[in-house]
Coordinates of N, CA and C in Angstrom, one line a residue:
M1 N -21.6 -15.1 15.1 CA -20.4 -15.3 14.3 C -19.8 -14.0 13.9
K2 N -18.5 -13.9 13.9 CA -17.9 -12.6 13.4 C -18.1 -12.4 11.9
R3 N -18.1 -11.2 11.5 CA -18.4 -10.9 10.1 C -17.1 -10.3 9.4
M4 N -16.8 -10.8 8.2 CA -15.7 -10.3 7.5 C -16.1 -9.9 6.1
L5 N -15.6 -8.7 5.6 CA -15.7 -8.3 4.2 C -14.4 -8.5 3.5
W6 N -14.4 -9.3 2.5 CA -13.2 -9.6 1.7 C -13.3 -8.8 0.4
I7 N -12.5 -7.8 0.3 CA -12.4 -7.0 -0.9 C -11.3 -7.5 -1.8
L8 N -11.7 -8.0 -3.0 CA -10.8 -8.7 -3.9 C -10.7 -8.0 -5.3
N9 N -9.5 -7.7 -5.7 CA -9.2 -7.2 -7.0 C -8.9 -8.4 -8.0
P10 N -9.8 -8.8 -8.9 CA -9.6 -10.0 -9.7 C -8.5 -9.8 -10.7
H11 N -8.1 -8.6 -11.0 CA -7.1 -8.3 -12.1 C -5.7 -8.2 -11.6
A12 N -5.5 -8.1 -10.3 CA -4.2 -7.8 -9.7 C -3.2 -9.0 -10.0
G13 N -2.0 -8.7 -10.2 CA -1.0 -9.8 -10.3 C -1.2 -10.9 -11.3
R14 N -1.6 -10.5 -12.5 CA -2.0 -11.5 -13.6 C -3.1 -12.5 -13.1
G15 N -4.0 -11.9 -12.4 CA -5.1 -12.8 -11.9 C -4.6 -13.8 -10.8
A16 N -3.8 -13.3 -9.9 CA -3.1 -14.1 -9.0 C -4.1 -14.9 -8.1
M17 N -5.3 -14.4 -7.9 CA -6.2 -15.1 -6.9 C -7.0 -16.1 -7.6
S18 N -6.9 -16.3 -8.9 CA -7.6 -17.3 -9.6 C -7.3 -18.7 -9.1
G19 N -8.3 -19.4 -8.7 CA -8.1 -20.7 -8.1 C -7.7 -20.8 -6.7
K20 N -7.5 -19.6 -6.1 CA -7.0 -19.5 -4.7 C -8.1 -19.1 -3.7
I21 N -9.3 -18.8 -4.2 CA -10.3 -18.2 -3.3 C -10.8 -19.2 -2.3
I22 N -11.1 -20.4 -2.7 CA -11.7 -21.4 -1.8 C -10.7 -21.7 -0.6
G23 N -9.4 -21.8 -0.9 CA -8.5 -22.0 0.2 C -8.5 -20.8 1.2
C24 N -8.6 -19.6 0.7 CA -8.7 -18.4 1.6 C -9.9 -18.4 2.4
V25 N -11.1 -18.6 1.7 CA -12.3 -18.6 2.4 C -12.4 -19.7 3.5
T26 N -11.8 -20.8 3.2 CA -11.8 -21.9 4.2 C -11.0 -21.4 5.5
A27 N -9.9 -20.7 5.2 CA -9.1 -20.2 6.4 C -9.9 -19.2 7.2
F28 N -10.6 -18.3 6.5 CA -11.4 -17.3 7.2 C -12.5 -18.0 8.0
Q29 N -13.2 -19.0 7.4 CA -14.3 -19.7 8.1 C -13.7 -20.4 9.3
Q30 N -12.6 -21.1 9.2 CA -12.0 -21.8 10.3 C -11.6 -20.9 11.5
A31 N -11.4 -19.6 11.1 CA -11.1 -18.6 12.2 C -12.4 -18.0 12.8
G32 N -13.5 -18.5 12.3 CA -14.8 -18.1 12.9 C -15.5 -16.9 12.2
Y33 N -15.2 -16.7 10.9 CA -15.8 -15.6 10.2 C -16.9 -16.0 9.2
D34 N -17.9 -15.2 9.2 CA -18.9 -15.3 8.1 C -18.4 -14.4 7.0
V35 N -18.1 -14.9 5.8 CA -17.4 -14.1 4.9 C -18.3 -13.5 3.8
T36 N -18.2 -12.2 3.5 CA -18.8 -11.6 2.4 C -17.7 -11.2 1.4
I37 N -17.8 -11.6 0.2 CA -16.8 -11.3 -0.8 C -17.3 -10.2 -1.7
Y38 N -16.5 -9.2 -1.9 CA -16.8 -8.1 -2.9 C -15.7 -8.0 -3.9
I39 N -16.1 -8.2 -5.2 CA -15.1 -8.1 -6.3 C -15.1 -6.6 -6.8
T40 N -13.9 -6.0 -6.8 CA -13.9 -4.6 -7.2 C -14.2 -4.5 -8.7
Q41 N -14.9 -3.3 -9.0 CA -15.4 -3.1 -10.4 C -14.6 -2.1 -11.1
G42 N -13.6 -1.5 -10.5 CA -12.8 -0.5 -11.2 C -12.0 0.3 -10.2
A43 N -11.3 1.3 -10.8 CA -10.4 2.2 -9.9 C -11.2 2.9 -8.9
Q44 N -10.7 3.0 -7.7 CA -11.3 3.6 -6.5 C -12.6 2.9 -5.9
D45 N -12.9 1.8 -6.5 CA -14.1 1.1 -6.0 C -13.9 0.5 -4.7
A46 N -12.6 0.0 -4.4 CA -12.3 -0.5 -3.1 C -12.4 0.6 -2.0
T47 N -12.0 1.8 -2.4 CA -12.1 2.9 -1.4 C -13.6 3.1 -1.0
R48 N -14.4 3.2 -2.0 CA -15.9 3.4 -1.8 C -16.5 2.3 -0.9
V49 N -16.2 1.1 -1.2 CA -16.8 0.0 -0.5 C -16.3 -0.1 1.0
A50 N -15.0 0.1 1.1 CA -14.4 0.2 2.5 C -15.0 1.3 3.3
R51 N -15.2 2.4 2.7 CA -15.7 3.6 3.4 C -17.2 3.4 3.8
E52 N -18.0 2.9 2.8 CA -19.4 2.8 3.0 C -19.8 1.6 3.9
R53 N -19.0 0.5 3.9 CA -19.5 -0.7 4.6 C -18.6 -1.1 5.8
A54 N -17.7 -0.2 6.2 CA -16.8 -0.6 7.3 C -17.5 -0.9 8.6
G55 N -18.6 -0.1 8.8 CA -19.3 -0.3 10.1 C -20.1 -1.6 10.2
E56 N -20.2 -2.3 9.1 CA -21.0 -3.6 9.1 C -20.2 -4.8 9.5
F57 N -18.9 -4.7 9.5 CA -18.0 -5.9 9.7 C -17.0 -5.7 10.8
D58 N -16.6 -6.9 11.3 CA -15.6 -7.0 12.4 C -14.2 -6.9 11.8
R59 N -14.1 -7.3 10.6 CA -12.8 -7.3 9.9 C -13.0 -7.1 8.4
I60 N -12.0 -6.4 7.8 CA -12.0 -6.2 6.4 C -10.6 -6.8 5.9
V61 N -10.7 -7.6 4.9 CA -9.5 -8.2 4.3 C -9.4 -7.7 2.8
C62 N -8.2 -7.3 2.4 CA -8.0 -6.9 1.1 C -7.1 -7.9 0.3
A63 N -7.5 -8.2 -0.9 CA -6.7 -9.1 -1.7 C -6.4 -8.4 -3.0
G64 N -5.1 -8.1 -3.3 CA -4.8 -7.3 -4.5 C -3.3 -6.9 -4.3
G65 N -2.9 -5.9 -5.1 CA -1.6 -5.3 -5.0 C -1.5 -4.2 -4.0
D66 N -0.4 -3.5 -4.1 CA -0.1 -2.3 -3.2 C -1.2 -1.2 -3.5
G67 N -1.6 -1.1 -4.7 CA -2.6 0.0 -5.1 C -3.9 -0.3 -4.5
T68 N -4.3 -1.6 -4.6 CA -5.6 -2.0 -4.0 C -5.6 -1.8 -2.5
L69 N -4.5 -2.2 -1.9 CA -4.4 -2.0 -0.4 C -4.5 -0.5 -0.1
N70 N -3.9 0.3 -0.8 CA -4.0 1.8 -0.5 C -5.4 2.3 -0.7
E71 N -6.1 1.8 -1.7 CA -7.5 2.2 -1.8 C -8.3 1.8 -0.6
V72 N -8.2 0.6 -0.1 CA -8.9 0.1 1.0 C -8.6 0.9 2.3
I73 N -7.3 1.2 2.5 CA -6.9 2.0 3.6 C -7.4 3.4 3.5
T74 N -7.4 4.0 2.4 CA -8.0 5.3 2.2 C -9.5 5.3 2.6
G75 N -10.2 4.3 2.2 CA -11.6 4.2 2.5 C -11.8 4.1 4.0
L76 N -11.0 3.3 4.7 CA -11.1 3.1 6.1 C -10.7 4.4 6.9
M77 N -9.8 5.2 6.3 CA -9.4 6.5 7.0 C -10.6 7.5 6.8
Q78 N -11.4 7.3 5.8 CA -12.5 8.2 5.6 C -13.8 7.7 6.3
A79 N -13.8 6.5 6.9 CA -14.9 5.9 7.5 C -15.0 6.3 9.0
E80 N -16.2 6.3 9.6 CA -16.4 6.6 11.0 C -15.9 5.4 11.9
T81 N -16.1 4.2 11.3 CA -15.7 3.0 12.1 C -14.6 2.3 11.3
R82 N -13.5 1.9 12.0 CA -12.4 1.3 11.3 C -12.1 -0.1 11.9
P83 N -12.7 -1.1 11.3 CA -12.4 -2.5 11.8 C -11.0 -2.9 11.5
V84 N -10.6 -4.0 12.1 CA -9.2 -4.5 11.8 C -9.1 -4.9 10.3
L85 N -7.9 -4.6 9.8 CA -7.6 -4.8 8.4 C -6.6 -6.0 8.2
G86 N -6.9 -6.9 7.3 CA -6.0 -7.9 6.9 C -5.7 -7.8 5.5
Y87 N -4.6 -8.5 5.1 CA -4.1 -8.3 3.7 C -3.6 -9.7 3.1
V88 N -4.2 -10.0 1.9 CA -3.7 -11.2 1.2 C -3.0 -10.6 -0.1
P89 N -1.7 -10.6 -0.1 CA -1.0 -9.9 -1.3 C -1.2 -10.7 -2.6
A90 N -1.6 -10.0 -3.6 CA -1.9 -10.7 -4.9 C -1.5 -9.8 -6.1
G91 N -0.6 -8.8 -5.8 CA -0.2 -7.9 -6.9 C 1.0 -8.3 -7.7
T92 N 1.6 -7.4 -8.4 CA 2.8 -7.6 -9.2 C 4.0 -7.7 -8.4
T93 N 4.2 -6.7 -7.5 CA 5.4 -6.7 -6.7 C 5.2 -7.0 -5.2
N94 N 4.1 -6.6 -4.7 CA 3.7 -6.8 -3.3 C 4.8 -6.3 -2.3
D95 N 5.3 -5.1 -2.5 CA 6.3 -4.5 -1.7 C 6.0 -4.4 -0.2
F96 N 4.8 -3.9 0.1 CA 4.4 -3.7 1.5 C 4.3 -5.1 2.2
A97 N 3.8 -6.1 1.5 CA 3.7 -7.4 2.1 C 5.0 -8.0 2.4
F98 N 6.0 -7.7 1.5 CA 7.4 -8.2 1.8 C 7.9 -7.5 3.1
S99 N 7.7 -6.3 3.3 CA 8.2 -5.6 4.5 C 7.5 -6.1 5.7
L100 N 6.3 -6.5 5.6 CA 5.5 -7.1 6.8 C 5.8 -8.5 7.1
G101 N 6.5 -9.2 6.1 CA 6.7 -10.6 6.3 C 5.5 -11.5 6.0
I102 N 4.5 -11.0 5.2 CA 3.3 -11.8 4.9 C 3.6 -12.7 3.8
S103 N 3.2 -13.9 3.9 CA 3.4 -15.0 2.9 C 2.9 -14.6 1.6
K104 N 3.6 -15.1 0.5 CA 3.1 -14.9 -0.9 C 2.0 -16.0 -1.2
V105 N 1.9 -17.0 -0.4 CA 0.9 -18.0 -0.6 C -0.4 -17.6 -0.1
P106 N -1.4 -17.4 -0.9 CA -2.7 -16.8 -0.5 C -3.3 -17.5 0.7
A107 N -3.4 -18.8 0.8 CA -4.0 -19.5 1.9 C -3.2 -19.2 3.2
E108 N -1.9 -19.1 3.1 CA -1.1 -18.8 4.3 C -1.3 -17.4 4.8
A109 N -1.4 -16.5 3.8 CA -1.7 -15.1 4.1 C -3.0 -14.9 4.7
A110 N -4.0 -15.7 4.3 CA -5.4 -15.6 4.8 C -5.4 -16.0 6.3
V111 N -4.6 -17.0 6.7 CA -4.5 -17.4 8.1 C -4.0 -16.2 8.9
I112 N -3.0 -15.5 8.4 CA -2.5 -14.3 9.1 C -3.6 -13.2 9.2
A113 N -4.2 -13.0 8.0 CA -5.2 -11.9 7.9 C -6.4 -12.1 8.9
A114 N -6.7 -13.4 9.2 CA -7.8 -13.7 10.0 C -7.4 -13.9 11.5
G115 N -6.1 -13.8 11.7 CA -5.6 -14.1 13.1 C -5.8 -13.0 14.1
D116 N -5.3 -13.2 15.3 CA -5.5 -12.3 16.4 C -4.2 -11.5 16.8
T117 N -3.1 -11.7 16.0 CA -1.9 -10.9 16.2 C -2.1 -9.6 15.5
L118 N -2.3 -8.5 16.2 CA -2.5 -7.2 15.6 C -1.4 -6.3 15.9
Q119 N -1.2 -5.3 14.9 CA -0.2 -4.3 15.0 C -0.7 -3.0 14.5
A120 N -0.4 -1.9 15.2 CA -0.8 -0.6 14.6 C 0.0 -0.3 13.4
L121 N -0.6 0.3 12.4 CA 0.1 0.7 11.2 C 0.1 2.2 11.0
D122 N 1.3 2.8 10.8 CA 1.4 4.2 10.6 C 0.8 4.5 9.2
I123 N 0.0 5.6 9.1 CA -0.6 6.1 7.9 C -0.1 7.5 7.6
G124 N 0.4 7.7 6.4 CA 0.9 9.1 6.1 C -0.2 9.8 5.4
R125 N -0.2 11.1 5.6 CA -1.2 12.0 4.9 C -0.5 13.1 4.2
F126 N -0.7 13.3 2.9 CA -0.1 14.3 2.1 C -1.3 15.2 1.6
N127 N -1.5 16.3 2.3 CA -2.7 17.1 2.0 C -3.9 16.3 2.3
D128 N -4.8 16.0 1.3 CA -6.0 15.2 1.5 C -5.8 13.7 1.1
R129 N -4.6 13.3 0.8 CA -4.4 11.9 0.3 C -3.6 11.1 1.4
Y130 N -4.0 9.9 1.5 CA -3.4 9.0 2.5 C -2.5 8.0 1.8
F131 N -1.4 7.6 2.5 CA -0.5 6.6 2.0 C 0.0 5.7 3.1
N132 N 0.0 4.4 2.9 CA 0.6 3.5 3.8 C 1.9 2.9 3.4
Y133 N 2.3 3.3 2.2 CA 3.4 2.6 1.6 C 4.5 3.5 1.2
V134 N 4.2 4.5 0.3 CA 5.2 5.4 -0.2 C 4.6 6.7 -0.8
A135 N 5.2 7.8 -0.5 CA 4.8 9.1 -1.2 C 6.1 9.6 -1.8
A136 N 6.2 9.9 -3.1 CA 7.4 10.2 -3.7 C 7.3 11.3 -4.8
F137 N 8.4 11.9 -5.1 CA 8.4 12.9 -6.2 C 9.6 12.6 -7.1
G138 N 9.5 13.1 -8.3 CA 10.7 13.0 -9.2 C 10.7 11.9 -10.2
A139 N 11.9 11.4 -10.5 CA 12.2 10.5 -11.6 C 11.4 9.1 -11.3
F140 N 10.7 8.7 -12.3 CA 10.1 7.4 -12.3 C 8.9 7.2 -11.4
T141 N 8.5 8.3 -10.7 CA 7.3 8.2 -9.8 C 6.0 8.0 -10.5
E142 N 5.9 8.3 -11.8 CA 4.7 8.1 -12.5 C 4.6 6.7 -13.1
V143 N 5.7 5.9 -13.1 CA 5.8 4.6 -13.7 C 4.7 3.7 -13.3
S144 N 4.5 3.6 -12.0 CA 3.5 2.6 -11.5 C 2.1 3.0 -11.9
Y145 N 1.8 4.3 -12.1 CA 0.5 4.7 -12.5 C 0.3 4.6 -14.0
E146 N 1.3 4.7 -14.8 CA 1.2 4.7 -16.2 C 1.4 3.4 -16.8
T147 N 1.8 2.4 -16.0 CA 2.0 1.0 -16.5 C 0.6 0.4 -16.6
P148 N 0.2 0.0 -17.9 CA -1.2 -0.6 -18.0 C -1.3 -1.9 -17.3
Q149 N -2.5 -2.2 -16.8 CA -2.7 -3.5 -16.1 C -2.4 -4.7 -17.0
Q150 N -2.8 -4.5 -18.3 CA -2.6 -5.6 -19.2 C -1.1 -5.9 -19.4
T151 N -0.3 -4.8 -19.5 CA 1.1 -5.0 -19.6 C 1.7 -5.7 -18.4
K152 N 1.2 -5.3 -17.2 CA 1.7 -6.0 -16.0 C 1.3 -7.5 -16.0
N153 N 0.1 -7.8 -16.5 CA -0.3 -9.1 -16.5 C 0.5 -10.0 -17.4
I154 N 1.1 -9.4 -18.5 CA 1.9 -10.1 -19.5 C 3.4 -10.2 -19.0
F155 N 3.9 -9.1 -18.5 CA 5.4 -9.1 -18.2 C 5.7 -9.1 -16.8
G156 N 4.7 -8.9 -15.9 CA 5.0 -8.9 -14.5 C 5.9 -7.7 -14.1
R157 N 6.9 -7.9 -13.2 CA 7.7 -6.8 -12.8 C 8.4 -6.1 -13.9
A158 N 8.7 -6.8 -15.0 CA 9.4 -6.3 -16.1 C 8.6 -5.1 -16.8
A159 N 7.3 -5.1 -16.6 CA 6.5 -4.0 -17.1 C 6.9 -2.7 -16.6
Y160 N 7.3 -2.6 -15.3 CA 7.7 -1.4 -14.7 C 9.0 -0.9 -15.2
I161 N 9.9 -1.9 -15.5 CA 11.2 -1.5 -16.1 C 11.0 -0.9 -17.5
I162 N 10.1 -1.5 -18.3 CA 9.8 -1.0 -19.6 C 9.4 0.4 -19.6
E163 N 8.4 0.7 -18.6 CA 7.9 2.1 -18.5 C 9.0 3.0 -18.0
G164 N 9.8 2.5 -17.1 CA 10.9 3.3 -16.5 C 11.9 3.7 -17.6
I165 N 12.2 2.9 -18.5 CA 13.1 3.2 -19.7 C 12.5 4.4 -20.5
K166 N 11.2 4.3 -20.7 CA 10.5 5.4 -21.4 C 10.7 6.7 -20.7
A167 N 10.7 6.7 -19.4 CA 10.8 7.9 -18.6 C 12.2 8.5 -18.5
L168 N 13.2 7.8 -19.0 CA 14.6 8.3 -18.9 C 14.8 9.6 -19.6
T169 N 13.9 9.9 -20.6 CA 14.1 11.1 -21.4 C 13.4 12.3 -20.8
N170 N 12.7 12.1 -19.6 CA 11.9 13.2 -19.0 C 12.4 13.4 -17.6
I171 N 13.6 13.2 -17.2 CA 14.1 13.4 -15.9 C 14.5 14.9 -15.7
K172 N 14.0 15.5 -14.6 CA 14.3 16.9 -14.3 C 14.6 17.0 -12.8
T173 N 15.2 18.1 -12.4 CA 15.6 18.3 -11.0 C 14.5 19.2 -10.3
Y174 N 14.5 19.0 -9.0 CA 13.6 19.8 -8.2 C 14.4 20.4 -7.0
H175 N 14.2 21.7 -6.8 CA 14.9 22.4 -5.7 C 14.1 22.2 -4.5
I176 N 14.7 21.5 -3.5 CA 13.9 21.0 -2.3 C 14.6 21.5 -1.1
R177 N 13.8 22.0 -0.1 CA 14.2 22.3 1.2 C 13.6 21.4 2.2
V178 N 14.3 20.7 3.0 CA 13.8 19.7 3.9 C 14.1 20.2 5.4
N179 N 13.0 20.2 6.2 CA 13.1 20.5 7.6 C 12.5 19.3 8.4
S180 N 13.2 18.7 9.3 CA 12.7 17.7 10.1 C 13.4 17.7 11.4
A181 N 13.0 16.9 12.4 CA 13.6 16.8 13.7 C 15.1 16.3 13.6
E182 N 15.4 15.6 12.6 CA 16.7 15.0 12.4 C 17.7 15.7 11.6
T183 N 17.1 16.5 10.6 CA 18.1 17.1 9.7 C 17.4 18.3 9.0
Q184 N 18.3 19.2 8.5 CA 17.8 20.3 7.6 C 18.7 20.3 6.4
M185 N 18.2 20.4 5.2 CA 19.0 20.4 4.0 C 18.3 21.1 2.9
E186 N 19.0 21.6 1.9 CA 18.5 22.3 0.8 C 19.4 22.0 -0.4
D187 N 18.8 21.5 -1.5 CA 19.6 21.1 -2.6 C 18.7 20.8 -3.8
D188 N 19.3 20.4 -4.9 CA 18.5 19.9 -6.1 C 18.5 18.4 -6.1
F189 N 17.3 17.9 -6.3 CA 17.1 16.4 -6.3 C 16.4 16.0 -7.6
I190 N 16.6 14.8 -8.0 CA 15.9 14.2 -9.1 C 14.8 13.2 -8.5
Y191 N 14.9 12.8 -7.2 CA 14.0 11.9 -6.7 C 14.0 12.0 -5.1
G192 N 12.9 11.8 -4.5 CA 12.8 11.7 -3.1 C 11.5 11.0 -2.7
M193 N 11.5 10.4 -1.5 CA 10.4 9.7 -1.1 C 10.3 9.6 0.4
V194 N 9.1 9.4 0.9 CA 8.8 9.1 2.3 C 8.1 7.7 2.3
T195 N 8.7 6.7 3.0 CA 8.1 5.4 2.9 C 8.3 4.6 4.2
N196 N 7.5 3.7 4.5 CA 7.7 2.8 5.6 C 7.8 1.3 5.2
T197 N 8.4 1.1 4.0 CA 8.7 -0.2 3.5 C 10.1 -0.3 3.1
V198 N 10.6 -1.5 3.1 CA 12.0 -1.8 2.7 C 12.1 -2.2 1.3
S199 N 11.0 -2.1 0.5 CA 11.0 -2.5 -0.9 C 10.0 -1.6 -1.6
V200 N 10.5 -1.0 -2.7 CA 9.7 -0.1 -3.6 C 9.9 -0.6 -5.0
G201 N 8.8 -0.8 -5.7 CA 8.9 -1.2 -7.1 C 9.7 -2.5 -7.3
G202 N 9.6 -3.4 -6.3 CA 10.3 -4.7 -6.4 C 11.8 -4.6 -6.0
F203 N 12.3 -3.4 -5.7 CA 13.7 -3.3 -5.3 C 13.8 -3.4 -3.8
K204 N 14.5 -4.4 -3.3 CA 14.5 -4.8 -1.9 C 15.6 -4.0 -1.1
T205 N 15.4 -4.0 0.2 CA 16.3 -3.4 1.1 C 16.7 -2.0 0.8
I206 N 15.8 -1.1 0.9 CA 16.0 0.3 0.8 C 16.6 0.8 2.1
R207 N 17.7 1.5 2.0 CA 18.4 1.9 3.2 C 17.9 3.3 3.7
R208 N 18.2 3.5 5.0 CA 17.6 4.7 5.7 C 17.9 6.0 4.9
M209 N 19.1 6.1 4.4 CA 19.5 7.3 3.7 C 18.6 7.7 2.6
A210 N 18.0 6.7 2.0 CA 17.2 7.0 0.8 C 15.8 7.5 1.2
W211 N 15.5 7.5 2.6 CA 14.2 7.9 3.0 C 14.1 9.4 3.5
R212 N 15.2 10.1 3.4 CA 15.2 11.4 4.1 C 14.7 12.6 3.3
W213 N 14.4 12.4 2.0 CA 14.0 13.6 1.2 C 12.5 13.8 1.2
M214 N 12.1 15.0 1.3 CA 10.7 15.4 1.1 C 10.6 16.7 0.4
T215 N 9.5 17.0 -0.1 CA 9.3 18.3 -0.8 C 9.2 19.4 0.2
D216 N 9.1 20.7 -0.4 CA 9.0 21.8 0.5 C 7.6 21.9 1.1
C217 N 6.7 20.9 0.8 CA 5.4 20.9 1.4 C 5.3 20.1 2.7
T218 N 6.4 20.0 3.4 CA 6.5 19.2 4.6 C 5.4 19.7 5.6
R219 N 5.0 21.0 5.6 CA 4.0 21.5 6.5 C 2.7 20.9 6.2
C220 N 2.5 20.4 5.0 CA 1.2 19.8 4.6 C 1.2 18.3 4.7
C221 N 2.3 17.7 5.2 CA 2.5 16.3 5.2 C 2.6 15.9 6.7
S222 N 1.7 15.1 7.2 CA 1.8 14.6 8.6 C 1.6 13.1 8.7
F223 N 2.0 12.6 9.8 CA 1.9 11.2 10.1 C 1.0 11.0 11.3
T224 N 0.1 10.0 11.2 CA -0.8 9.7 12.4 C -0.6 8.3 12.8
R225 N -0.5 8.0 14.0 CA -0.3 6.7 14.5 C -1.6 6.0 15.0
S226 N -1.6 4.7 15.0 CA -2.6 3.9 15.6 C -4.0 4.2 14.9
K227 N -4.0 4.5 13.7 CA -5.2 4.8 13.0 C -5.8 3.5 12.4
I228 N -5.0 2.6 12.0 CA -5.4 1.3 11.5 C -4.8 0.2 12.3
R229 N -5.7 -0.8 12.7 CA -5.2 -1.9 13.4 C -5.0 -3.0 12.3
W230 N -3.8 -3.6 12.4 CA -3.4 -4.5 11.2 C -3.2 -5.9 11.7
S231 N -3.7 -6.8 11.0 CA -3.5 -8.2 11.4 C -2.3 -8.8 10.6
C232 N -1.3 -9.2 11.3 CA -0.1 -9.6 10.7 C 0.7 -10.5 11.5
S233 N 1.8 -11.1 11.0 CA 2.6 -12.1 11.7 C 3.7 -11.4 12.5
G234 N 3.7 -10.1 12.6 CA 4.7 -9.5 13.4 C 5.7 -8.7 12.5
W235 N 6.0 -7.5 12.8 CA 6.9 -6.7 11.9 C 7.4 -5.5 12.7
R236 N 8.5 -5.0 12.2 CA 9.1 -3.8 12.8 C 9.3 -2.7 11.8
M237 N 8.8 -1.5 12.0 CA 8.9 -0.5 11.1 C 10.1 0.5 11.5
T238 N 10.9 0.8 10.5 CA 12.0 1.8 10.7 C 11.7 3.0 9.9
C239 N 11.8 4.2 10.5 CA 11.5 5.4 9.8 C 12.3 6.5 10.3

């Protein structure tokens, strides 16, 4: 029987997985997996578990928000063996899942996560940090990190807006020079990001023009393809 490690963040999305675990496990078992569940114990725990135990399993599935997913992917990038990765979105905004077309219903997402339709996922690297979703600088970029989990559990997406309002008094400009195959530019910016999702912070349909800014550290930022095999329902990435 195939082996699966399910890494689950119990605090993500106001405890979104509460009462949903049996339905997901049933979907995993029906797909032929012997399931081991690991409940994360704190920040970066998902990274450690994914890195240390990746070689033991045929597939790893993450249940949590965008942050938990990034922790798991970071662990896989640091591991010698990288099994197929599946995702059950259970966070506050689930931006990346929206871009991939993964269902918000945990049991339905579990069927996709355990399925055989695989897609390579581009992973970005900024110095020694990995990102699958977004790397950004400037205004409001600290909001997602500074918003307490308890506040997110109470207010949901509105928690980010509350923290964003607090950040309005601390906006400054950055002088940035961008060099890429498509463009060269130099100017002052209050915000810039590199992303492979069409939704950031719950704001949908980000247009291409918003993706073109990077810091002067472009020489330290690289993209690697086919590093993670992704179990999904089918998606197209534009970058």
